[in-house]
Structure formats: structure tokens, C-alpha cells
Short mmCIF file of C-alpha atoms in Angstrom, two decimals:
data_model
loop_
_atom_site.label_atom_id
_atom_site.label_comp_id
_atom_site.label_asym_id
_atom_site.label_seq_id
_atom_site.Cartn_x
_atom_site.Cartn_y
_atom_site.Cartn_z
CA UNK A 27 11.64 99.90 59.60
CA UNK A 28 14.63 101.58 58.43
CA UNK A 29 16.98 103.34 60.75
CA UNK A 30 20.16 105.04 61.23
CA UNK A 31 22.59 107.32 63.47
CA UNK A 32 25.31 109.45 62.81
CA UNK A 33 27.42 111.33 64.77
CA UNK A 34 30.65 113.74 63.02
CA UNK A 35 32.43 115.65 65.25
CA UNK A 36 32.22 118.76 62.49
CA UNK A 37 34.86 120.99 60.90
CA UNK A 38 35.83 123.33 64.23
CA UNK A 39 35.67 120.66 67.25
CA UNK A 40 38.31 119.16 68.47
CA UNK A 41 35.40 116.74 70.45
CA UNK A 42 32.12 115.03 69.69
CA UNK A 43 29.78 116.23 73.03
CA UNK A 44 27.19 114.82 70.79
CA UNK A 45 25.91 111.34 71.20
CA UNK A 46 22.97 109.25 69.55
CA UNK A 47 21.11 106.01 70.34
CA UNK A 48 19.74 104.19 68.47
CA UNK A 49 17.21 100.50 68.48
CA UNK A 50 14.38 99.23 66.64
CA UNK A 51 14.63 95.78 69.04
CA UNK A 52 12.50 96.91 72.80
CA UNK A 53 13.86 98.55 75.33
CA UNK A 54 11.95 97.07 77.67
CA UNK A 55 8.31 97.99 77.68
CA UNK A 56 9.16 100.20 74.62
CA UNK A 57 9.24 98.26 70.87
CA UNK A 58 11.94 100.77 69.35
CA UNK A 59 14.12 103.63 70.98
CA UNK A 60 15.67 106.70 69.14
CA UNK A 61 17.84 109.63 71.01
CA UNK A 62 20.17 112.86 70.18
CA UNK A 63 21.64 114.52 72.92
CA UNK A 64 24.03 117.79 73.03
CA UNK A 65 26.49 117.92 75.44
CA UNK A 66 27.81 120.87 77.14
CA UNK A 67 30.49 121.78 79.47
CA UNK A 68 34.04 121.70 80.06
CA UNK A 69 36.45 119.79 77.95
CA UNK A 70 35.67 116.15 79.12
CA UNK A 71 31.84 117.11 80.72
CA UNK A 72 29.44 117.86 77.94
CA UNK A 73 30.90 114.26 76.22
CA UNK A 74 30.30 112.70 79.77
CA UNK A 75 26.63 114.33 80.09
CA UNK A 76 25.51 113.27 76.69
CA UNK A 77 26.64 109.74 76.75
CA UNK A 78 25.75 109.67 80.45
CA UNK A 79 22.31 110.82 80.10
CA UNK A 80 21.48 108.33 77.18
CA UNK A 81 22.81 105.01 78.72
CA UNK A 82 21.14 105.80 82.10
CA UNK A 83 17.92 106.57 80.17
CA UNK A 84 18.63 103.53 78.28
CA UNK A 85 19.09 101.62 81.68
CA UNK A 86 15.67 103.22 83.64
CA UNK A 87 13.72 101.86 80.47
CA UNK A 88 14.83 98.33 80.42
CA UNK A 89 14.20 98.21 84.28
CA UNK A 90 11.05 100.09 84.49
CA UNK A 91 7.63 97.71 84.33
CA UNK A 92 5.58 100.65 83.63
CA UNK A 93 3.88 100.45 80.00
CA UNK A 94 2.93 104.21 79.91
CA UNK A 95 5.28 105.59 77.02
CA UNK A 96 4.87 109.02 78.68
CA UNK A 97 5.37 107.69 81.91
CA UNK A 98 9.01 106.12 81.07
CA UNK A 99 10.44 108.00 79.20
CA UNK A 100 9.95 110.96 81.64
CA UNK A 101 11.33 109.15 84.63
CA UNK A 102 13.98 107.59 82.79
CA UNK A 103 14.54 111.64 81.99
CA UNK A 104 14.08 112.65 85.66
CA UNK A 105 16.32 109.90 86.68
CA UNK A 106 19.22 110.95 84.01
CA UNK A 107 18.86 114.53 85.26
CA UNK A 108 19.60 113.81 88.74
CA UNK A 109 22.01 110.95 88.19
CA UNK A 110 24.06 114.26 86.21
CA UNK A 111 23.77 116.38 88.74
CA UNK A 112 24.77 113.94 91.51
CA UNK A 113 27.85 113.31 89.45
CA UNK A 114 28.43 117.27 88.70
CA UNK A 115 28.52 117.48 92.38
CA UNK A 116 30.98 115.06 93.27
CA UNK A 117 33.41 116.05 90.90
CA UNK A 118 35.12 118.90 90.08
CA UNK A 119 35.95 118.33 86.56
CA UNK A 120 32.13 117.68 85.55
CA UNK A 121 30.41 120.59 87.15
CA UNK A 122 28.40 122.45 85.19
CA UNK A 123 27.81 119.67 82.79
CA UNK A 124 24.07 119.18 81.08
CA UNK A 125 22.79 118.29 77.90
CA UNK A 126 19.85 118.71 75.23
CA UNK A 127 18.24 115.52 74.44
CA UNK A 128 15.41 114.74 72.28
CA UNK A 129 13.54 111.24 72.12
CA UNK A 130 11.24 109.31 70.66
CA UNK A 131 9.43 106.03 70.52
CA UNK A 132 6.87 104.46 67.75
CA UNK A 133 4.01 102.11 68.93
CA UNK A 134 1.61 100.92 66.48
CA UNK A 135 2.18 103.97 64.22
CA UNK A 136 1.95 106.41 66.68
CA UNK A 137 5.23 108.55 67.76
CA UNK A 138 5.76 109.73 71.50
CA UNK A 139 8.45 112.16 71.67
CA UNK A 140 10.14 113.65 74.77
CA UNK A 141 12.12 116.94 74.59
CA UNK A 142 15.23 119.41 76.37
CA UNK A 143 16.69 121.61 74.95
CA UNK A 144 17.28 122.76 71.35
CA UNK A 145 17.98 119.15 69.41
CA UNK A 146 15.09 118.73 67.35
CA UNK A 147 12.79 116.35 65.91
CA UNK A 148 11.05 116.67 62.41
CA UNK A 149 8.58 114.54 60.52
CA UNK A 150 9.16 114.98 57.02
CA UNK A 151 7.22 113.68 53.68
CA UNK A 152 7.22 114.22 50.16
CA UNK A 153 4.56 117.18 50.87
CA UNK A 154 5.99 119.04 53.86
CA UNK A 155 9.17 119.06 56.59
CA UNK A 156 7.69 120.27 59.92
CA UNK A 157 9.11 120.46 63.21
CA UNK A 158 7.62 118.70 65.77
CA UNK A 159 9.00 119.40 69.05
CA UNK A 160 9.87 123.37 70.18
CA UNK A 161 13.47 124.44 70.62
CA UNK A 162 14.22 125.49 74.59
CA UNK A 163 16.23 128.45 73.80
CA UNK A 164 16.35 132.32 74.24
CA UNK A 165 15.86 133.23 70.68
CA UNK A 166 13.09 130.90 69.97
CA UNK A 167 11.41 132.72 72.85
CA UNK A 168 12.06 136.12 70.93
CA UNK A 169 10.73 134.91 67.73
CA UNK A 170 7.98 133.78 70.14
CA UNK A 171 7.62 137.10 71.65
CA UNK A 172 7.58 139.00 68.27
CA UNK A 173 11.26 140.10 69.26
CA UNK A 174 12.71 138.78 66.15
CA UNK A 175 11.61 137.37 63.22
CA UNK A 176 11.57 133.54 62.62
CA UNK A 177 14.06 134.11 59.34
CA UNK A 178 16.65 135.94 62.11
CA UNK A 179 16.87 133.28 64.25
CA UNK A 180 19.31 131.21 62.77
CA UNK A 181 21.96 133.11 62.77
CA UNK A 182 21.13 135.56 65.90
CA UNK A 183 24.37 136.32 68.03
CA UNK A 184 22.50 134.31 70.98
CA UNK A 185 20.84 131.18 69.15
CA UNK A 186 22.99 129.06 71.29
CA UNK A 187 21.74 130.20 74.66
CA UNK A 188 19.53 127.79 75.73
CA UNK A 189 16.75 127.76 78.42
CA UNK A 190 16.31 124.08 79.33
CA UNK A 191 19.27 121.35 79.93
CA UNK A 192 19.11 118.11 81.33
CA UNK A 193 21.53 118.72 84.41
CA UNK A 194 20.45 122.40 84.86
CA UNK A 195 18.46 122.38 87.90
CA UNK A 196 17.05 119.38 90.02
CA UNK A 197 13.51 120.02 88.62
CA UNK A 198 13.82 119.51 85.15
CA UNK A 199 11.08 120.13 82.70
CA UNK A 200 10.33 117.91 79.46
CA UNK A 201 8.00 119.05 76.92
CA UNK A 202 5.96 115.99 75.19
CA UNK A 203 4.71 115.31 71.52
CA UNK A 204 2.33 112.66 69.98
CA UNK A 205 2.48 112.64 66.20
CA UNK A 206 0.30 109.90 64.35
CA UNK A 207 2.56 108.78 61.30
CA UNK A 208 1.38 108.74 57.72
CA UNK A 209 2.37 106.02 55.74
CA UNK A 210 4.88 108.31 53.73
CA UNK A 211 6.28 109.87 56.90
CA UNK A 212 9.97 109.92 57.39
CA UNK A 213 11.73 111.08 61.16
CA UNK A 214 14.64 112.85 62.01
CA UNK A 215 16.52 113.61 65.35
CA UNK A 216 19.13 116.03 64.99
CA UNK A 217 21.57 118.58 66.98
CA UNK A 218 21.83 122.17 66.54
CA UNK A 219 24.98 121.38 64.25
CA UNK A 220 22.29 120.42 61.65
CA UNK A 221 19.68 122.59 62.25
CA UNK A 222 21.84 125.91 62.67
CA UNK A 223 24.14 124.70 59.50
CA UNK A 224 21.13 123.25 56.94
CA UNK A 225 17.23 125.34 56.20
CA UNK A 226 14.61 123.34 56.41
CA UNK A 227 14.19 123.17 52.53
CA UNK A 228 17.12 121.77 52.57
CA UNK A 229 17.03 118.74 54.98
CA UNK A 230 13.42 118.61 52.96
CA UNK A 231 15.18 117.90 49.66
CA UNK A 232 17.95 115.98 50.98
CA UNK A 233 15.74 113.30 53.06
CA UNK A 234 13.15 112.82 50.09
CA UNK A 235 16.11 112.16 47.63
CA UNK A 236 15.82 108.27 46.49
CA UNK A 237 18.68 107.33 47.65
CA UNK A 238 19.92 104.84 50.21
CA UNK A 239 18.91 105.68 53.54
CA UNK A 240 22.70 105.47 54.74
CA UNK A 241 23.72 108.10 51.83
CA UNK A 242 20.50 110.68 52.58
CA UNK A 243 22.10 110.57 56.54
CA UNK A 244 25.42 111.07 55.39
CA UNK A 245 25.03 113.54 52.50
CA UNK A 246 23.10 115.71 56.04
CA UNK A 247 25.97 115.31 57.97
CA UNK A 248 28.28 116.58 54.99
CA UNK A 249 26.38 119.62 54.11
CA UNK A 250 26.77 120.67 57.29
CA UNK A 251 30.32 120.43 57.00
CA UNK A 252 30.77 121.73 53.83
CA UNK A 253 28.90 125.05 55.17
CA UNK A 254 31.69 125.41 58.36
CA UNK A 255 30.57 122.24 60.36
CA UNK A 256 30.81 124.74 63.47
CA UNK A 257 29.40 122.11 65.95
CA UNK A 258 29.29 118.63 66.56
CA UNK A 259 26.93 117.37 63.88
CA UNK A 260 24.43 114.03 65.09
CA UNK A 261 21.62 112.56 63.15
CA UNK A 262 18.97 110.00 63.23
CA UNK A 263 16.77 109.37 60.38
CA UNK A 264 14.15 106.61 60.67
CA UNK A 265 11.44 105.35 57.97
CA UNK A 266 8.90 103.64 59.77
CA UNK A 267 7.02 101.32 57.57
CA UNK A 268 10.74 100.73 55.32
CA UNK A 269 12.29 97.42 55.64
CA UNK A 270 15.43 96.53 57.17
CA UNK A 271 17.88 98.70 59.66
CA UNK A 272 21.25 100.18 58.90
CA UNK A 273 23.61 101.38 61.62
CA UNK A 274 26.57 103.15 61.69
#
């Protein structure tokens, strides 16, 4: 397996609320663990939720002894949420703090993915770039409602109003995806500062570039930047059945 995470804090930031994790050693029960999660808030909070929200994730997977993939990564997700919240309501300068996240896991070829929010999750080969998971936001639900048309979405006055956070409300809800991986498959976790800055065709051309995996990651990251980097800009881009792991 090859692996690696990126986070750039973009061209208009003056913070990274962004934060990635990344392992191909177990976390507990699970072989391999892979996040991106998009903080929001005030000028310390979304940086707290993001980071937050990962290393207690990261914490309710090594201790749980459940084996269900499902099973821990949505506790560990239930747990983050009101671990947040807790926190947002003890002090002042957090409130109102959440996060996207998007994660996944691969066992035995097989990908579980958990998802909040609008960071994303693609499976891409030298055939096809399709999103997996199913962005948690008010224009997705327009395109969805025949409001708008899938082309407008990208650069709709609203695309950053999203409908699900971790930290939004005590009952949080996380969507699920299996994906069975082909042999050619490549995987990337991003934030909206990729997704709104890049078309798919391009993150298509860029990943299937041969190229180290290091300089495919990066050259994402720079595109972005190059176009106005107007958010925080994270990225995770694994090839599951490449040898050896870069991380940066």
C-alpha cells in the first residue's frame, strides 16, 4: 500500500481548520485508517473541532473491542460528536464549532467509508473518477431536487452551506459506503478546497499521471492554489495494492 496526506492552508487563509489522518499500521480492530475533516467556527474552533474530532475518533478505535467496521467507526463518530459538543458548551470561545469528516478503512480489499458533511471520497482508475460518498450540503440537495443543475453547483453562491456537521446537534447522522476495490483502483479523501477549486477531469488526469505518489498529491494541492486556493486545501491519496507508504 501506498499512502499519503496533505494538508496547505491555501492562498486566502490565514489558518488550516483542515486536518488529516493518516495509518496503514491498525488502529485497533481496524488494519489501516484514513480521515479528512473540515473545520468550522470561530478563529481558534473549527482548527480545535477538526483535530479534536480525529484524535478522539482515533482514540474510540484503539479502545473499542468491537470488530464490526461499521460498528466503530460510527461510535467512534458518535463519541467525537458529543465529546465536541460537550466542549462547545463549556467554553465560550469554541461554541459553535463542528466539522465535516470523511473516513475510510480497507479490509481484505473491501473499503468501508463513513461520511459528514461535504469532504469527499473518490475511487478513481485509469477508466473512470467517481464519487463515492454524497456531499451533506444545500446545493447538492438542489441539484438533487432538480433545482439546479449538477454543472451549477460548483460555483453556486450557497455551495458552502452545509446540512450535516459533526458538532451540529447531539444526534448526528453518518451516511455509510462499501466499495469493493479493483486491482487498478486508486482513493482519495479530500476537502471542499479541492473539490470546489479542481473538476473531476481534472483530479482524474492528475491522480493517473505516472508520477510519484508524493508529486500526484502535491501537484492536487497546487492546482488548487494556483486557481485562488480560497480554502484550506487537505488530501489523502491511497493505492491499495502499491508498495510502500509515504507521509508528509
Amino acid at each position: 500500500m501506498k499512502a499519503i496526506a496533505v494538508t496547505d492552508v491555501g492562498k486566502k487563509r490565514t489558518m488550516n481548520q483542515d486536518y488529516v489522518f493518516l495509518s496503514k499500521d491498525p488502529v485497533g480492530n481496524l488494519p489501516n485508517l484514513f480521515i479528512v475533516a473540515d473545520g468550522m467556527g470561530g478563529h481558534k474552533a473549527g482548527d480545535f473541532a477538526s483535530r479534536y474530532a480525529v484524535n478522539t475518533i482515533r482514540e474510540n478505535i484503539e479502545q473499542d473491542d468491537d470488530t464490526n467496521p461499521v460498528k466503530l467507526l460510527r461510535s467512534a463518530i458518535e463519541r467525537a460528536n458529543r465529546e465536541i459538543i460537550r466542549k462547545a458548551s463549556r467554553e465560550s470561545e469554541y461554541e459553535g464549532m463542528g466539522t465535516t469528516l470523511v473516513a475510510a478503512t480497507i479490509i481484505r480489499g473491501y473499503m468501508y467509508i463513513a461520511n459528514v458533511g461535504d469532504s469527499r471520497l473518490y475511487v478513481i482508475n485509469r477508466e473512470e473518477i467517481r464519487q463515492v460518498t454524497r456531499d451533506h450540503s444545500l446545493v447538492e440537495e438542489m441539484v438533487r431536487m432538480g433545482e439546479i443543475r449538477r454543472e451549477e453547483a460548483r460555483f453556486h453562491p450557497d455551495k458552502n452551506i452545509i446540512t450535516r456537521a459533526i458538532g451540529a446537534g447531539y444526534d448526528v447522522k453518518v451516511d455509510f459506503f462499501g466499495h469493493k476495490l479493483r486491482d487498478n483502483d486508486k482513493i482519495l479523501l479530500c476537502s471542499d478546497g479541492l473539490s470546489n477549486m479542481l473538476e473531476d477531469d481534472e483530479i482524474f488526469e492528475i491522480v493517473n499521471r505516472d508520477e510519484e505518489i508524493a508529486r500526484r498529491a502535491g501537484e492536487l494541492i497546487n492546482r488548487a492554489n494556483t486557481y485562488g486556493g480560497k480554502d484550506n486545501i487537505s488530501v489523502v491519496l491511497v493505492e491499495p495494492f502499491e508498495d510502500e507508504v509515504d507521509i508528509c
